Structures are given as C-alpha cells and as structure tokens.
Coordinates of C-alpha atoms in Angstrom, one line a residue:
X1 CA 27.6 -17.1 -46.4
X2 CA 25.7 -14.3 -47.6
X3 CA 22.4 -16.0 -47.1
X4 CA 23.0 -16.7 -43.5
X5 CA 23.6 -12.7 -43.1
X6 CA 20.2 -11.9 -44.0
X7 CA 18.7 -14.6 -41.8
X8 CA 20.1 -13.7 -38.6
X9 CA 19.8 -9.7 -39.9
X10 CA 15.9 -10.9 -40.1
X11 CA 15.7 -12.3 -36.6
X12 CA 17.7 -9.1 -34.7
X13 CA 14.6 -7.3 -37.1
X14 CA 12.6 -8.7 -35.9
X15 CA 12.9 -8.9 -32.3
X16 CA 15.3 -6.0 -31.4
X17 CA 12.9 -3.4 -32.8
X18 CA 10.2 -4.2 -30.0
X19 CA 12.6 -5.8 -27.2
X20 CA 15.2 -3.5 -26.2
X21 CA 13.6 -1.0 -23.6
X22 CA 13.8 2.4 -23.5
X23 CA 16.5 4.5 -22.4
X24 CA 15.5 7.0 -19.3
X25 CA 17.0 9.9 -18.2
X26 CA 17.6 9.1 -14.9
X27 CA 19.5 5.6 -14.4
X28 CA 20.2 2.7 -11.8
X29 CA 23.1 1.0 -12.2
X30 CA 23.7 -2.3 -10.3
X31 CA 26.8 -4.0 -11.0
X32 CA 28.6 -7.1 -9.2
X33 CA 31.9 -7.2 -8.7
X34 CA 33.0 -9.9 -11.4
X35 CA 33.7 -9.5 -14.7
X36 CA 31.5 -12.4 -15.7
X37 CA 28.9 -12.2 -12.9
X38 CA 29.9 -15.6 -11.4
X39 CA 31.4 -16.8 -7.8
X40 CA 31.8 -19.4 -6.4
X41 CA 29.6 -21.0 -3.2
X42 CA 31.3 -19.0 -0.3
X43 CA 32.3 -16.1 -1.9
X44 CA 30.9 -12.8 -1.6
X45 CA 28.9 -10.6 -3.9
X46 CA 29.3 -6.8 -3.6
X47 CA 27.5 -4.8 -5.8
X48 CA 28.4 -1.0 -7.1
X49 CA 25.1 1.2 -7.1
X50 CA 25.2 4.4 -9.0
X51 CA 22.6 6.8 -9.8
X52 CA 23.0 9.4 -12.9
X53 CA 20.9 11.9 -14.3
X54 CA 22.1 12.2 -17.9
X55 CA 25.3 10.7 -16.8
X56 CA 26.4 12.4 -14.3
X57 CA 26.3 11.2 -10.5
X58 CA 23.0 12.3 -8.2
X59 CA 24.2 13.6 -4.9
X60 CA 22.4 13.2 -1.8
X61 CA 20.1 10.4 -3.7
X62 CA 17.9 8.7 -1.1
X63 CA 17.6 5.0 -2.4
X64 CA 15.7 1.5 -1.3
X65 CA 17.3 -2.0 -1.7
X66 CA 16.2 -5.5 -1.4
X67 CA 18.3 -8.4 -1.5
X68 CA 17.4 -12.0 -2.6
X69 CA 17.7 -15.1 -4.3
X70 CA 16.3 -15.2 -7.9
X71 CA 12.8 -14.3 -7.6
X72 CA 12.2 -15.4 -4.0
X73 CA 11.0 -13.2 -1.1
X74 CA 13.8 -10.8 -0.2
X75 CA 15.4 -11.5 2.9
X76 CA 16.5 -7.7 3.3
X77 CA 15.5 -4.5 2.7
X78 CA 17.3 -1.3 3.6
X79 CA 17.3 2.6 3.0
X80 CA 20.4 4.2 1.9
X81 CA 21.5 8.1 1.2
X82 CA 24.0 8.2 -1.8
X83 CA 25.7 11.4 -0.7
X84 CA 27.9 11.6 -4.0
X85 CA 25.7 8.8 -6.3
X86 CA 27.1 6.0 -5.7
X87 CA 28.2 3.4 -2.8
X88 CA 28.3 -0.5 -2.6
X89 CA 26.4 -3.1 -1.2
X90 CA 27.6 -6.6 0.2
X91 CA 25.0 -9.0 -0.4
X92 CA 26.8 -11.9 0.9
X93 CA 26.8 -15.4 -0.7
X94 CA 25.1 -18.2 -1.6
X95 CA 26.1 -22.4 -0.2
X96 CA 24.5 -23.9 -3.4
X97 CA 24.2 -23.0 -6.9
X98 CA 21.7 -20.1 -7.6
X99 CA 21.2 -16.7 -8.2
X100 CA 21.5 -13.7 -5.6
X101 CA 20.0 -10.2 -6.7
X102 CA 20.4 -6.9 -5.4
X103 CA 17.8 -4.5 -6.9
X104 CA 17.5 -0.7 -6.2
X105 CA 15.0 1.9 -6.3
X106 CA 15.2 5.4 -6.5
X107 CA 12.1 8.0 -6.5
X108 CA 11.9 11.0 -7.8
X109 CA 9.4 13.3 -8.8
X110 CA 6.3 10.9 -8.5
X111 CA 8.2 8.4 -10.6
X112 CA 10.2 5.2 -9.5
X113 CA 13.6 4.0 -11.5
X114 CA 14.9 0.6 -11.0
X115 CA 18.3 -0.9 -11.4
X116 CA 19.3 -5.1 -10.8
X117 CA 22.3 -6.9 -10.6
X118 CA 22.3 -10.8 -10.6
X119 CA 25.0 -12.7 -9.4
X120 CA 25.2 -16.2 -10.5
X121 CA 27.0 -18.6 -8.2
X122 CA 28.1 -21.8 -10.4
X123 CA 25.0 -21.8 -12.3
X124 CA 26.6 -24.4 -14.5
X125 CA 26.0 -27.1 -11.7
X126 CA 22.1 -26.1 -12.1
X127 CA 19.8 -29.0 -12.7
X128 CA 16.1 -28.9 -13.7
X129 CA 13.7 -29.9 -10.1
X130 CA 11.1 -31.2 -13.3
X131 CA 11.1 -34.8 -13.5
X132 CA 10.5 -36.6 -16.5
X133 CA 8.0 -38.9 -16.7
X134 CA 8.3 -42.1 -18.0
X135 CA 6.2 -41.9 -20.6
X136 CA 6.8 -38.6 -21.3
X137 CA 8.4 -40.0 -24.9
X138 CA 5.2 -42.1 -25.6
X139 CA 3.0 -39.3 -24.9
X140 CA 3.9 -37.2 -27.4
X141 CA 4.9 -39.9 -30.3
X142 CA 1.2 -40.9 -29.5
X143 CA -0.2 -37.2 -30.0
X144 CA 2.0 -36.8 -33.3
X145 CA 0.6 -40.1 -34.3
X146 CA -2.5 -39.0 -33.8
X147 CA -2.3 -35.8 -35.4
X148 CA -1.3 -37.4 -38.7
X149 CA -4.7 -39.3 -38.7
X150 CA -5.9 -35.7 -39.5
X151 CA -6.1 -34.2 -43.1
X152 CA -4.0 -31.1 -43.2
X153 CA -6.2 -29.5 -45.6
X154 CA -4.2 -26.8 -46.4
X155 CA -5.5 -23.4 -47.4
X156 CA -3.7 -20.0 -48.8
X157 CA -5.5 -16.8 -49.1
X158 CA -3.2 -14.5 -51.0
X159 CA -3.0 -11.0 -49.8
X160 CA -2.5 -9.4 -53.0
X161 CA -1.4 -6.0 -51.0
X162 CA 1.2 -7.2 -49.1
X163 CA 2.8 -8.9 -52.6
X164 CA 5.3 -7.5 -54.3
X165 CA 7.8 -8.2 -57.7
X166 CA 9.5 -10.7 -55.9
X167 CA 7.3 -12.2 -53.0
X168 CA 4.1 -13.5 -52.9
X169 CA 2.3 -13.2 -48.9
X170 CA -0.4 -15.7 -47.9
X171 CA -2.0 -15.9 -45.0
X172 CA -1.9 -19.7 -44.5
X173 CA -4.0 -21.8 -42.4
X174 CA -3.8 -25.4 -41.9
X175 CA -6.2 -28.3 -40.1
X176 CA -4.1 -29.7 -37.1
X177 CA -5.2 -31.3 -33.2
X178 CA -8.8 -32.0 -34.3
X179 CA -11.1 -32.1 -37.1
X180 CA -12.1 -27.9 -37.5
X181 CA -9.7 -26.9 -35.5
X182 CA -7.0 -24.5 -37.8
X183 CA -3.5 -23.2 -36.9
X184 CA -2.8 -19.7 -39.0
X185 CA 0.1 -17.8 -39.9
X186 CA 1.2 -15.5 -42.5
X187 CA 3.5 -17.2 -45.4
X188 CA 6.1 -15.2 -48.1
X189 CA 7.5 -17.3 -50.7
X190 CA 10.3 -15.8 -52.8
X191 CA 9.3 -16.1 -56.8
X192 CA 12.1 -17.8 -57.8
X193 CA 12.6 -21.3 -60.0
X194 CA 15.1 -22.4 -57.2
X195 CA 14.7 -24.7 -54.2
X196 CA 15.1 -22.1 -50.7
X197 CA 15.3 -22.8 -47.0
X198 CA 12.9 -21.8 -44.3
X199 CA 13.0 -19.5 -41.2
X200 CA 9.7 -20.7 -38.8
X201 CA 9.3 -17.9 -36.7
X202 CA 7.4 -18.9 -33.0
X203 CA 5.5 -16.4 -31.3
X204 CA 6.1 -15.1 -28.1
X205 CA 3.2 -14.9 -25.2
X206 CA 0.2 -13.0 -26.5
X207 CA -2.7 -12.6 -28.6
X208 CA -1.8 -10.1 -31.8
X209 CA -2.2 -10.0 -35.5
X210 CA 1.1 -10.9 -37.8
X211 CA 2.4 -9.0 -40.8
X212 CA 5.1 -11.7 -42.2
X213 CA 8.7 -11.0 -43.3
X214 CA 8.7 -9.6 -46.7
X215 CA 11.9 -7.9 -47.5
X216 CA 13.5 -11.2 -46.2
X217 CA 11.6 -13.5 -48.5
X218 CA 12.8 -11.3 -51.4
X219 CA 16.1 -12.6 -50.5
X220 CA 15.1 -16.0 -50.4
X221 CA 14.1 -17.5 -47.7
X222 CA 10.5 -18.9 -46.9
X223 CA 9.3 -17.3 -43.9
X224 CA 6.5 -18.3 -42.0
X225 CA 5.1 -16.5 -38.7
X226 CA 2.7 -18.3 -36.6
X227 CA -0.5 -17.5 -34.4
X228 CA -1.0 -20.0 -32.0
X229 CA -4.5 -19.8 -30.8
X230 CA -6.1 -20.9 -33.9
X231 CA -7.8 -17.6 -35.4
X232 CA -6.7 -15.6 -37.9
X233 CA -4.0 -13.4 -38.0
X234 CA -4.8 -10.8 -40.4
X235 CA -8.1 -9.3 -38.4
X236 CA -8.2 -5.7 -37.2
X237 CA -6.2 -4.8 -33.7
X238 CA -10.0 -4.8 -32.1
X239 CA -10.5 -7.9 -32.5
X240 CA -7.1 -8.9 -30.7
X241 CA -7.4 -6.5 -28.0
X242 CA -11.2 -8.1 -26.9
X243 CA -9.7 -11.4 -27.4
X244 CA -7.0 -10.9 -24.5
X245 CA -9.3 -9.1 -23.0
X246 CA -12.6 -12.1 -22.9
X247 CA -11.9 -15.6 -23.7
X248 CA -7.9 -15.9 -24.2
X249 CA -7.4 -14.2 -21.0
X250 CA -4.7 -15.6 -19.5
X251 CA -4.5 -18.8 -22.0
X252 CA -1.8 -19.8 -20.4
X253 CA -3.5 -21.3 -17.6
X254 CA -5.8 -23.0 -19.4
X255 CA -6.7 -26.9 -18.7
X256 CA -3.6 -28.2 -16.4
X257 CA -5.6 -30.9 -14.6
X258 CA -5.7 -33.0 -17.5
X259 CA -2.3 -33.6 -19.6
X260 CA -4.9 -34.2 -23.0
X261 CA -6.9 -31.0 -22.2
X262 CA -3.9 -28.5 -21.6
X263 CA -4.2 -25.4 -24.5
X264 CA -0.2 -25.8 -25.3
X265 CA -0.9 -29.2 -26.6
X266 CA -2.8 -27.7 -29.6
X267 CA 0.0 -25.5 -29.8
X268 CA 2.9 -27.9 -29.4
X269 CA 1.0 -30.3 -32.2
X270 CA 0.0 -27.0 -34.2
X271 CA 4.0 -26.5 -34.6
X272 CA 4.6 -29.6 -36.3
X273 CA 1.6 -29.3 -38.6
X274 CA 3.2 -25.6 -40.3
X275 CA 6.6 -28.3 -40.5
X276 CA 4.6 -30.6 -42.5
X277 CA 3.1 -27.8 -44.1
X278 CA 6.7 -26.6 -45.4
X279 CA 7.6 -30.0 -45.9
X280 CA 5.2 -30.9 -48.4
X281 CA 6.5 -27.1 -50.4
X282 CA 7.6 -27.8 -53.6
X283 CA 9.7 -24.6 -53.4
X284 CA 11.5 -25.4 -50.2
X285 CA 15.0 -27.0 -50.0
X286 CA 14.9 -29.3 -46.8
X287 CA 16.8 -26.3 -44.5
X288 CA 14.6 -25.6 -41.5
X289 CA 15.5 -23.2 -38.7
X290 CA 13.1 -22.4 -35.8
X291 CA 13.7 -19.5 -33.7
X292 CA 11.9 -17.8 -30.8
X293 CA 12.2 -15.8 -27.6
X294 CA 10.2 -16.3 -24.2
X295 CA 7.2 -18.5 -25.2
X296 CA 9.0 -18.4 -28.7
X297 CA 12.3 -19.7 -27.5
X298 CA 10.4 -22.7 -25.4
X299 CA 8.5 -23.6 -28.6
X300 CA 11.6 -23.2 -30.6
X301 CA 13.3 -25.9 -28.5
X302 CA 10.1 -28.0 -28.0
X303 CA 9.4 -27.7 -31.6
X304 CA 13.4 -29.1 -32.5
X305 CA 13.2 -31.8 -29.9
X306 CA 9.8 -33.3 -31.2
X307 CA 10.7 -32.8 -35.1
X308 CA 13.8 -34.5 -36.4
X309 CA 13.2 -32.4 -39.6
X310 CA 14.7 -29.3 -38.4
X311 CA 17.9 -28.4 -38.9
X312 CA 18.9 -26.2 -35.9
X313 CA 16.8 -24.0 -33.4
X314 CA 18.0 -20.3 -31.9
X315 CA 16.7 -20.5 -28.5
X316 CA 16.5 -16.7 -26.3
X317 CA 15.1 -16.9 -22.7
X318 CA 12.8 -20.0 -22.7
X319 CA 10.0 -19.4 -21.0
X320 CA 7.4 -22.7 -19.8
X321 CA 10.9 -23.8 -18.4
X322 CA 11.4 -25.6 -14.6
X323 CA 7.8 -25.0 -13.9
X324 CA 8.2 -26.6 -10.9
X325 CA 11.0 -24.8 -9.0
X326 CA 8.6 -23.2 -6.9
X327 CA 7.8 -25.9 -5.3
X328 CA 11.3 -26.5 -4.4
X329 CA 12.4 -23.6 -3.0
X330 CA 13.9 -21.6 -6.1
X331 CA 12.7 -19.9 -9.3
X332 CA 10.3 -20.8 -11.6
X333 CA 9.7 -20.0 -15.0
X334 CA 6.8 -17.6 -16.7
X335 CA 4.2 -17.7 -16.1
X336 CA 5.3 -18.4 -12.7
X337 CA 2.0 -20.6 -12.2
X338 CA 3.6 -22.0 -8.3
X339 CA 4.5 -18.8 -7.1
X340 CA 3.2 -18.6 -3.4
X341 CA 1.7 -22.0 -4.0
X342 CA 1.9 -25.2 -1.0
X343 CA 3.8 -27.9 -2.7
X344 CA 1.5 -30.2 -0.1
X345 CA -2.3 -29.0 -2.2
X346 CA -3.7 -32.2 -3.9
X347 CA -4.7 -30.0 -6.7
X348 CA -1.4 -28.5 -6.7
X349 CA 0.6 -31.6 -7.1
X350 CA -1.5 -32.8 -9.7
X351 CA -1.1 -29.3 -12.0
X352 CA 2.7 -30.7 -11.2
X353 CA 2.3 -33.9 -12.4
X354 CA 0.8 -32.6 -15.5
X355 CA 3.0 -29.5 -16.4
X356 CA 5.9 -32.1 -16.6
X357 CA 4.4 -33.3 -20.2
X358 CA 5.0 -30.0 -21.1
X359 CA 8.2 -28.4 -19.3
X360 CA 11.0 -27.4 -21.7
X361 CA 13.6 -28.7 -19.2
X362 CA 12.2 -32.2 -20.2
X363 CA 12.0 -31.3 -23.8
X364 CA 16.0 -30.3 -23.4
X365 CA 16.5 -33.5 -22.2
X366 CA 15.8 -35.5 -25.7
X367 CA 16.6 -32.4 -28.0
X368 CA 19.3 -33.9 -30.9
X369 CA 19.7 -30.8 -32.6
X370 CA 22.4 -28.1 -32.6
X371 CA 20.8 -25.2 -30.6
X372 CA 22.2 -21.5 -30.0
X373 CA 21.2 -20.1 -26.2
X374 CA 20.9 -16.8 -25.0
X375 CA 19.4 -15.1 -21.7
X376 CA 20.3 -12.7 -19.0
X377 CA 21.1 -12.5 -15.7
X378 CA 18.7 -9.7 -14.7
X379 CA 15.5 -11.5 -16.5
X380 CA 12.8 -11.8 -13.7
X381 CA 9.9 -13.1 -16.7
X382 CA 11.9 -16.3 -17.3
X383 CA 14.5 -16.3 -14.6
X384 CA 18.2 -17.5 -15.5
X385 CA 17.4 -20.4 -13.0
X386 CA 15.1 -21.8 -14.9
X387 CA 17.2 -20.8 -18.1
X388 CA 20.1 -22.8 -17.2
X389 CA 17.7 -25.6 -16.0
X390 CA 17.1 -26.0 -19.8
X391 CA 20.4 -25.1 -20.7
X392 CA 21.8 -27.5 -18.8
X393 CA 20.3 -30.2 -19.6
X394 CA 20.8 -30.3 -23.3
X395 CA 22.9 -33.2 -24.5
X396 CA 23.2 -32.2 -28.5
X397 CA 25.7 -29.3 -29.8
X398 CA 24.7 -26.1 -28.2
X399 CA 26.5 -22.7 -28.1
X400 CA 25.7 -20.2 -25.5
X401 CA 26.5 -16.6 -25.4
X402 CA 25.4 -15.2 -22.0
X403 CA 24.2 -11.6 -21.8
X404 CA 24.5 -11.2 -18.1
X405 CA 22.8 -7.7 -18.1
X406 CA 20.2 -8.3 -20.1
X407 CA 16.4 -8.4 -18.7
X408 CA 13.8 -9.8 -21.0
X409 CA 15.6 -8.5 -24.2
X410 CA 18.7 -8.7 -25.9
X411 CA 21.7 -6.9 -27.4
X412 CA 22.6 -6.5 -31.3
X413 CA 25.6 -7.5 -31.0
X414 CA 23.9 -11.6 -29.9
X415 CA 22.2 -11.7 -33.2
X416 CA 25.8 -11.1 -35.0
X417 CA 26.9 -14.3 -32.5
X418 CA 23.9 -15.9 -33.7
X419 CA 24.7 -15.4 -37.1
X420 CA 27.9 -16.7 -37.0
X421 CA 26.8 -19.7 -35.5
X422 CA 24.4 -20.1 -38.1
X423 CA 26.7 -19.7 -40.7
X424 CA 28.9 -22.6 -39.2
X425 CA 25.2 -24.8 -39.0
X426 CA 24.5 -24.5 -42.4
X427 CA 27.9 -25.0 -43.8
X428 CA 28.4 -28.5 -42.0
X429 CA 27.8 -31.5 -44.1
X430 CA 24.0 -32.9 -43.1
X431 CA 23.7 -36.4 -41.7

C-alpha cells in the first residue's frame, strides 16, 4: 500500500535524522555472547571487548570496566590492558529476570569513548513494580469528562510561507484543561477534494519550536505535530532556549504531590483535544495513527489507551514508564525521578502514589489497540526494564521488533518493520 510507504518513510524522517549518533573514530565494542542477547537465570554472560581505531584493533589499550544490573550501582569495577584490542569479560549471571551490563571505557588523548553491552536474562517474565490504582480508570474518564465541559475554540493561523501548491501549513492552537489555557501545534492539510488519514506526531522531552511535515501532506496525509507546554510553536529559537532555561526547567518534575496538579495531566488531556480537533476535520477520513519515541512513545501509548478513536499507535522506548522500580530495587524509567531515593520518605511514597495515575505501565494495562514496539538493550534514558515493564503488560495485538544494540535511537531498517506492520493495520477490516 503505497500510502503506508510514505507514512512510515515520514516517521524514519523524522526521527532518524536527529537520533542516530555519530560515528567516532575510535570505537568500543561490547558484545555478549548470544545471538539474541538473552540467557537464561544461571547462565553466564561473557562479553567480547574490542577497541579499533578506524577498524583496526588498538594494541596495548589500557581500558576501565564496570559491571551491573540495568542502571544500578555497579558491583565491579576493574582495569584491564588490551595487549592486541580485544579480550573478554565474564560478568556472571543473574537469579531473576533483569538486565546485566558490562560497559567499557577507553581514554585517549583527553577524550573518553564508551562501549555497552546488555544482557537480558528472560526479560519476557518482567512485570511492572507500578500498581494500578483502583480508580486509576475513573480518574481519567473523569478528567476527559471534564475536559469536554470546555469549548475547544479552535484557531488556525495560516503560515502562508511554509504553504505550497499542494499543502496548506497552520499553526493550530486549540482550548483544552482549563478555560485560557491552549495546546499548539503545527497543522498541513493536503488540498485535495478527498477524505485523508492522519499521522499525530507526539513530542519527545523538551521545549523547541516545530516546523510540520510538508512533503508528507503533499502525499496526503494530515499531519499534525504537537508542543506540549501550551505556547506557541512558531516563536524564534531564543525564546525556547530561555524557556528551558527559566520557568520549564526541568517540567518534568513539576506538581507530583497532587495527582490534579501534575504538568503531564495538561498534557495527557491536551492529546485528546488535537484528536477531537482532527475529529471534527471535514477533510479527514476516520484513520488515526499516533506515534512517538521516549516522552513521544509514552504519550503515543497513553494517548491510544485513553482514546478509542485511534487506530493503532507505533511505540519506540517509552519513557514515564515503571517509575517506581527504584524503589524496588531495579531500573526506573526517565526521568529517573527515585534514583538514590529511600522508599521509607513520607514525601517519597506519596510522589509514588501519585506517579501511578500517570505510569505507562498502567496505561499498557488497559491499551485495546494494535501497537508496534521497539527499544534497545543498551538504552540507559529509558532502560529496557522499564521497556518491557510496558511491553509486557499489554493485552491488545502488539508486534515487537527488538534492537538489542540500540541506545536511545534506532536503526532504518525498524522503520521498514514498522512499515510493514502498518501496512497490515490499515489493510484489516475496522471493527
């Protein structure tokens, strides 16, 4: 389907071009000895450590090593000298499902290269440590409920240089959480008579201006990408940079005694409203995905689990996910809020209480919609813990492709997975 090409094609765009790091000239490789990365309990992990300089082996490389579970305190640190590049390391095992990782360091020349390896021991047996509370449901059919009591008052302010023969670019804005308060994006529609489906595009972490997807709505899609924090997203860079600099400072934390105060509720809420808002297009044809990666992918999933409208969701490396694990003994996800935290703090345990409104784990719990899943193995922003925490727990269709390498980014070839996977979505008979 030549129309799901360009989708997916649009997402790898989009994300690939600012995700994949850059390649150094010097290079740590850490590599398990698995095919797939996985053992199981009792079994050990050695990992191959190889250092090159434009391919070829170091010799007489001194490096540093530090073993672990995923993103817990290392429990040993050692000094090696690679006489020929390379050696191995036997990190031992793990009794219960989990992640062990072996990262190395190498120094030269003032600057310090890093390569990880993560071995996952059945991390299919994973389960979230987030509770759901019983009225986690109610909650938020109450907040929705709420936020329909509130005029959308729409308003599009067309960007006549951004337009071209085929596309016309607003930046959109629509009234959503409270009277005054505005959630803004930047919307292409396709000029064309017929009827077209939707890509909603969810941010990840940050405070930025948006440009929209053109050359994709002159294919025919709508596309809409959303800010979350309510201003508009077509102001100079400035502005942005003394935003996340002053008063969005670490947003994230905002508000977590108080499950009604907390900033993602706006945001949560805010991601319905742009669904109504497509909803109520006369050019658009009742096809809705919603993609995302980190904070994107968690509001992609939150977004599909709280909005029976959407069709599907793409979901890579959910961050706001197993918030919680911290506090019991294993990896939490971004923005790691528990870290270093004692579960026994009254304030502590009521941030927990509160988070658990808003943990994608919980949200993966009640999602009904086919998802596609993606994350690595190497990923210490949202760790693969807390990834198959969410993963896990999801009862509707869901396809995973694991990148097992990976870090916070993935490969080309996943978006060509995705797209095939998107292709079979949209070519199954709606119920």
């Amino acid at each position: 389907m030549k129309k799901l090409n360009i989708l997916f094609l649009f997402i790898c765009y989009s994300w690939g071009c600012i995700a994949q790091p850059m390649k150094q000239m010097i290079q740590v490789s850490v590599v398990p000895n698995s095919e797939n990365w996985l053992y199981k309990l009792g079994k050990d992990a050695v990992f191959t450590v190889t250092v090159t300089k434009d391919g070829i082996p170091m010799k007489g490389i001194k490096i540093r090593y530090e073993l672990s579970q995923d993103m817990l305190e290392p429990f040993k640190q050692k000094e090696l000298l690679l006489k020929d590049g390379i050696t191995t390391i036997n990190a031992g095992t793990l009794r219960k499902a989990g992640f062990l990782r072996c990262r190395a360091f190498v120094t030269i020349k003032g600057n310090t290269y890093e390569g990880r390896g993560t071995a996952g021991y059945e991390p299919h047996t994973l389960l979230p440590t987030t509770e759901m509370p019983a009225d986690f449901q109610l909650f938020w059919e109450q907040a929705k409920a709420g936020n329909k009591e509130i005029a959308m008052n729409p308003c599009l302010r067309l960007l006549p240089e951004k337009c071209t023969s085929k596309v016309d670019v607003y930046e959109l804005s629509v009234q959503s959480f409270q009277r005054g308060s505005r959630m803004f994006g930047i919307l292409c529609i396709p000029k064309t008579e017929k009827k077209c489906p939707a890509l909603l595009r969810l941010p990840g972490a940050g405070v930025r201006p948006y440009e929209g997807h053109i050359a994709e709505a002159e294919k025919g899609y709508i596309t809409l990408d959303i800010g979350i924090h309510g201003i508009p997203v077509t102001m100079p860079a400035s502005v942005y940079h003394n935003l996340r600099s002053g008063s969005l400072d670490k947003y994230w934390n905002f508000n977590w005694e108080d499950r009604d105060m907390v900033y993602y509720k706006r945001v949560y809420l805010g991601c319905i409203r742009m669904i109504d808002y497509i909803y109520s297009m006369q050019e658009f044809n009742g096809d809705l995905i919603v993609y995302g990666g980190s904070q994107g992918g968690a509001l992609s999933l939150i977004t599909a689990a709280l909005d029976n409208r959407v069709t599907g969701c793409v979901v890579f490396f959910p961050a706001l996910a197993d918030l919680n694990g911290y506090l019991h003994g294993r990896a939490g996800g971004w923005p790691h809020y528990f870290k270093d935290k004692h579960i026994n703090d009254p304030i502590i345990r009521k941030k927990e209480q509160v988070m658990a409104y808003y943990d994608v784990t919980n949200f993966a719990r009640i999602l009904n919609k086919p998802v596609f899943f993606s994350f690595g193995y190497n990923d210490m922003v949202c760790p693969p813990t807390t990834s198959y925490a969410v993963y896990n727990s999801i009862s509707s269709p869901k396809t995973f492709i694991p990148a097992p390498e990976t870090e916070h980014y993935n490969y080309p070839e996943l978006w060509e997975e995705a797209w095939k996977w998107g292709e079979e979505l949209l070519k199954a008979p709606k119920k």
